[in-house]
Amino acid sequence: GAGVSQSPSNKVTEKGKDVELRCDPISGHTALYWYRQSLGQGLEFLIYFQGNSAPDKSGLPSDRFSAERTGGSVSTLTIQRTQQEDSAVYLCASSLGLAGGYSTDTQYFGPGTRLTVL
Amino acid sequence: RKEVEQDPGPFNVPEGATVAFNCTYSNSASQSFFWYRQDCRKEPKLLMSVYSSGNEDGRFTAQLNRASQYISLLIRDSKLSDSATYLCVVNSDRGSTLGRLYFGRGTQLTVWP
C-alpha cells in the first residue's frame, strides 16, 4: 500500500519568509510524528500527534514552529520567519499508535522535505 | 548528555566480514529499542527491533543489555548492499511503547568488494 508521503520534496526560501510542509500518513495510522535532520546530525524530534489527544510539542525549537493535524490525517508543519539554521531535512513518520495492538509500534518515515533557507 | 550515543565510524570492511556496532542510552526507563537503516539522502527504515533476550534476523543479530544500557548490532557476511548508516533508536516513554523516538547520530558502514 501507499507509504507516508511528504510535499514538497525540496523547498528553497529566503530568510524571513514562512513555509508550510505537508505530510500524508499511512491510511489508518493514528500517530504522526515530525522530526528534522540537520547535516551531520541525528534526527531531532519536533512534535507528536496521537489521535485526538493534545499533541506533544515538547520538541519544537521555538515559537516560530507550529504544526496541526486536520481530521486525524494530513499534517502541516509551519515555520514562520525562517532562519538559516532552520535548513534541514524535515521528516514525517506515522504509526498505528493506539489503533494497533502490538507490543511495539513501528514508525514509518516519509521521504522528507529538504528545506534550504538562503 | 545525549539520550543515545553511537560511535559514528566510519566502518570500512570487505565483503564477507563481520562487523559490530554499539550504542548506549541514558534513560534507564526506556522501553523499546530499534535499529534503523538510512541510505544516503533517503529516509530511515526499520531494520529490526531489539528484544531483551536478543534476536536474530538472517545475518543480523541484535542484543540488549539493560543493566549496562547498551545495545549492539552484529552483521555477519557483509554484503555491498549493507553499506548505509545504522541508527540506534530508543523510545523513552515510561510505561508506553508509543511516542517520541530518540535517535543516535548513526554509524556509517561501507562494505567494499
Coordinates of C-alpha atoms in Angstrom, one line a residue:
Chain A
G1 CA 0.0 0.0 0.0
A2 CA 1.0 3.6 -0.1
G3 CA 3.6 4.8 2.3
V4 CA 4.0 8.2 4.0
S5 CA 4.2 11.0 1.5
Q6 CA 5.5 14.5 2.0
S7 CA 5.5 17.6 -0.1
P8 CA 7.3 19.5 -1.4
S9 CA 10.3 17.3 -1.7
N10 CA 12.5 20.4 -1.8
K11 CA 11.9 23.9 -0.7
V12 CA 14.2 26.9 -1.1
T13 CA 13.1 30.0 0.6
E14 CA 14.5 33.4 1.7
K15 CA 15.3 34.2 5.3
G16 CA 12.2 35.7 7.0
K17 CA 9.6 34.0 4.8
D18 CA 7.1 31.5 6.1
V19 CA 7.0 27.9 4.8
E20 CA 4.5 25.1 5.1
L21 CA 5.4 21.4 4.8
R22 CA 2.8 18.7 4.3
C23 CA 2.6 15.1 5.4
D24 CA 0.2 12.4 4.4
P25 CA 0.4 9.5 6.8
I26 CA -0.3 5.9 6.0
S27 CA -4.1 5.3 6.0
G28 CA -5.3 4.0 9.3
H29 CA -2.3 5.3 11.3
T30 CA -3.4 7.3 14.3
A31 CA 0.0 8.5 15.4
L32 CA 2.0 11.1 13.4
Y33 CA 5.5 12.5 14.1
W34 CA 7.7 15.3 12.8
Y35 CA 11.5 15.1 13.1
R36 CA 14.2 17.1 11.5
Q37 CA 17.7 16.1 10.4
S38 CA 20.4 18.7 10.0
L39 CA 23.6 17.9 8.1
G40 CA 25.7 15.6 10.1
Q41 CA 23.3 15.4 12.9
G42 CA 20.9 12.8 14.2
L43 CA 17.2 13.0 13.9
E44 CA 15.6 15.5 16.3
F45 CA 12.1 15.0 17.5
L46 CA 9.8 18.0 16.9
I47 CA 6.1 17.1 17.6
Y48 CA 3.9 14.0 18.0
F49 CA 0.1 13.6 17.4
Q50 CA -1.9 10.7 18.7
G51 CA -5.5 10.6 17.6
N52 CA -7.5 13.5 19.0
S53 CA -5.2 14.0 22.0
A54 CA -3.3 17.2 22.6
P55 CA -0.1 16.9 20.7
D56 CA 3.3 16.6 22.4
K57 CA 5.0 19.8 21.3
S58 CA 8.0 19.4 23.5
G59 CA 10.5 19.2 20.7
L60 CA 9.6 22.3 18.8
P61 CA 12.7 24.5 18.9
S62 CA 10.9 27.9 19.1
D63 CA 7.5 29.5 18.8
R64 CA 8.2 30.1 15.1
F65 CA 7.4 26.4 14.6
S66 CA 3.9 25.1 14.7
A67 CA 2.0 22.0 13.4
E68 CA -1.5 20.9 13.0
R69 CA -3.2 17.8 12.0
T70 CA -6.6 18.1 10.4
G71 CA -9.2 15.3 10.6
G72 CA -6.7 13.0 12.2
S73 CA -4.9 12.5 8.9
V74 CA -2.9 15.1 7.0
S75 CA -0.5 17.3 8.9
T76 CA 1.1 20.6 8.2
L77 CA 4.3 21.9 9.8
T78 CA 4.6 25.7 9.6
I79 CA 7.8 27.6 10.1
Q80 CA 7.4 31.3 10.4
R81 CA 10.1 33.9 9.7
T82 CA 12.5 31.2 8.6
Q83 CA 16.2 31.5 9.7
Q84 CA 19.2 29.9 8.1
E85 CA 19.6 27.5 11.0
D86 CA 16.2 26.1 10.0
S87 CA 17.8 24.5 7.0
A88 CA 17.4 20.7 7.3
V89 CA 15.5 17.7 6.1
Y90 CA 12.1 17.6 7.8
L91 CA 10.9 14.0 8.1
C92 CA 7.4 12.9 8.9
A93 CA 6.6 9.4 10.3
S94 CA 3.4 7.6 11.1
S95 CA 2.5 4.5 13.1
L96 CA -0.6 2.6 14.1
G97 CA -0.4 4.1 17.5
L98 CA -3.4 3.3 19.7
A99 CA -5.1 1.8 16.7
G100 CA -2.7 -1.1 16.9
G101 CA -2.5 -3.9 19.3
Y102 CA 1.1 -4.8 19.2
S103 CA 3.8 -4.7 21.8
T104 CA 6.0 -2.4 19.7
D105 CA 4.9 0.4 17.4
T106 CA 6.9 0.8 14.2
Q107 CA 7.2 4.2 12.8
Y108 CA 7.3 4.5 9.0
F109 CA 9.0 7.5 7.6
G110 CA 8.2 9.6 4.5
P111 CA 11.0 10.7 2.1
G112 CA 11.3 14.1 3.8
T113 CA 11.3 17.7 2.7
R114 CA 14.7 19.3 2.2
L115 CA 14.4 22.9 3.3
T116 CA 17.1 25.4 2.4
V117 CA 16.9 28.9 3.8
L118 CA 19.0 31.4 2.0
Chain B
R1 CA 24.3 14.0 27.9
K2 CA 22.7 12.8 24.7
E3 CA 19.9 10.3 25.1
V4 CA 21.5 7.9 22.6
E5 CA 25.3 7.7 21.9
Q6 CA 26.8 5.9 19.0
D7 CA 30.2 5.6 17.5
P8 CA 29.9 7.5 14.2
G9 CA 32.5 5.4 12.4
P10 CA 33.0 5.2 9.6
F11 CA 33.5 1.5 9.4
N12 CA 35.0 0.3 6.2
V13 CA 35.0 -3.5 5.8
P14 CA 35.4 -6.0 2.9
E15 CA 32.6 -8.2 1.7
G16 CA 32.1 -11.2 3.9
A17 CA 33.4 -9.5 7.0
T18 CA 31.6 -9.4 10.4
V19 CA 31.1 -6.0 11.9
A20 CA 29.6 -4.9 15.1
F21 CA 28.0 -1.6 16.2
N22 CA 27.3 -0.5 19.7
C23 CA 25.3 2.2 21.3
T24 CA 24.4 3.3 24.8
Y25 CA 21.3 5.1 26.1
S26 CA 20.9 7.3 29.1
N27 CA 17.3 6.8 30.3
S28 CA 17.0 3.6 32.3
A29 CA 13.2 3.7 31.9
S30 CA 13.5 3.2 28.2
Q31 CA 11.1 0.6 26.9
S32 CA 11.7 -0.1 23.3
F33 CA 14.8 -0.3 21.2
F34 CA 15.4 -0.4 17.5
W35 CA 18.0 -0.4 14.8
Y36 CA 17.1 1.7 11.7
R37 CA 19.0 1.9 8.5
Q38 CA 19.3 5.1 6.5
D39 CA 20.7 5.1 2.9
C40 CA 22.3 8.3 1.6
R41 CA 19.7 11.0 1.2
K42 CA 16.9 8.6 2.0
E43 CA 14.5 8.2 4.9
P44 CA 15.3 5.9 7.8
K45 CA 13.8 2.4 7.6
L46 CA 13.3 0.0 10.4
L47 CA 15.9 -2.8 10.3
M48 CA 14.9 -4.6 13.4
S49 CA 13.5 -4.2 16.9
V50 CA 15.7 -5.3 19.8
Y51 CA 14.3 -7.6 22.4
S52 CA 15.7 -8.3 25.9
S53 CA 16.5 -11.9 25.0
G54 CA 18.4 -10.8 21.9
N55 CA 17.1 -11.6 18.4
E56 CA 18.4 -12.6 15.0
D57 CA 17.1 -11.8 11.5
G58 CA 19.2 -13.6 8.9
R59 CA 22.7 -12.1 9.0
F60 CA 21.7 -9.5 11.6
T61 CA 21.8 -10.1 15.4
A62 CA 20.7 -7.5 17.9
Q63 CA 21.5 -7.6 21.6
L64 CA 20.2 -5.5 24.6
N65 CA 21.9 -5.2 28.0
R66 CA 19.5 -3.3 30.2
A67 CA 21.9 -3.3 33.2
S68 CA 24.6 -1.6 31.1
Q69 CA 22.1 0.4 29.0
Y70 CA 23.8 -0.9 25.9
I71 CA 22.6 -2.1 22.5
S72 CA 24.5 -3.8 19.8
L73 CA 24.0 -4.9 16.2
L74 CA 26.1 -7.6 14.6
I75 CA 26.2 -8.1 10.8
R76 CA 27.7 -11.3 9.5
D77 CA 28.9 -12.0 6.0
S78 CA 28.7 -8.3 5.0
K79 CA 27.3 -7.5 1.5
L80 CA 27.9 -4.5 -0.6
S81 CA 24.2 -3.6 -0.2
D82 CA 24.7 -3.3 3.6
S83 CA 26.5 0.0 3.0
A84 CA 24.4 2.6 4.8
T85 CA 24.2 4.5 8.1
Y86 CA 22.8 2.5 11.0
L87 CA 20.8 4.4 13.6
C88 CA 20.3 3.2 17.2
V89 CA 16.9 4.3 18.3
V90 CA 15.2 4.3 21.7
N91 CA 11.7 5.0 22.9
S92 CA 11.9 6.5 26.3
D93 CA 8.3 7.0 27.2
R94 CA 7.8 5.3 30.6
G95 CA 5.2 2.6 30.5
S96 CA 4.4 3.1 26.8
T97 CA 5.8 1.8 23.6
L98 CA 4.4 4.9 21.8
G99 CA 5.6 8.4 21.3
R100 CA 8.8 10.0 20.6
L101 CA 11.9 8.2 19.5
Y102 CA 15.4 9.2 20.3
F103 CA 17.9 8.6 17.6
G104 CA 21.7 8.2 17.8
R105 CA 23.7 10.1 15.2
G106 CA 24.2 6.9 13.3
T107 CA 27.2 4.7 12.4
Q108 CA 28.3 4.8 8.8
L109 CA 29.2 1.5 7.2
T110 CA 30.9 1.0 3.8
V111 CA 31.4 -2.5 2.5
W112 CA 33.9 -2.8 -0.3
P113 CA 34.3 -5.6 -2.8

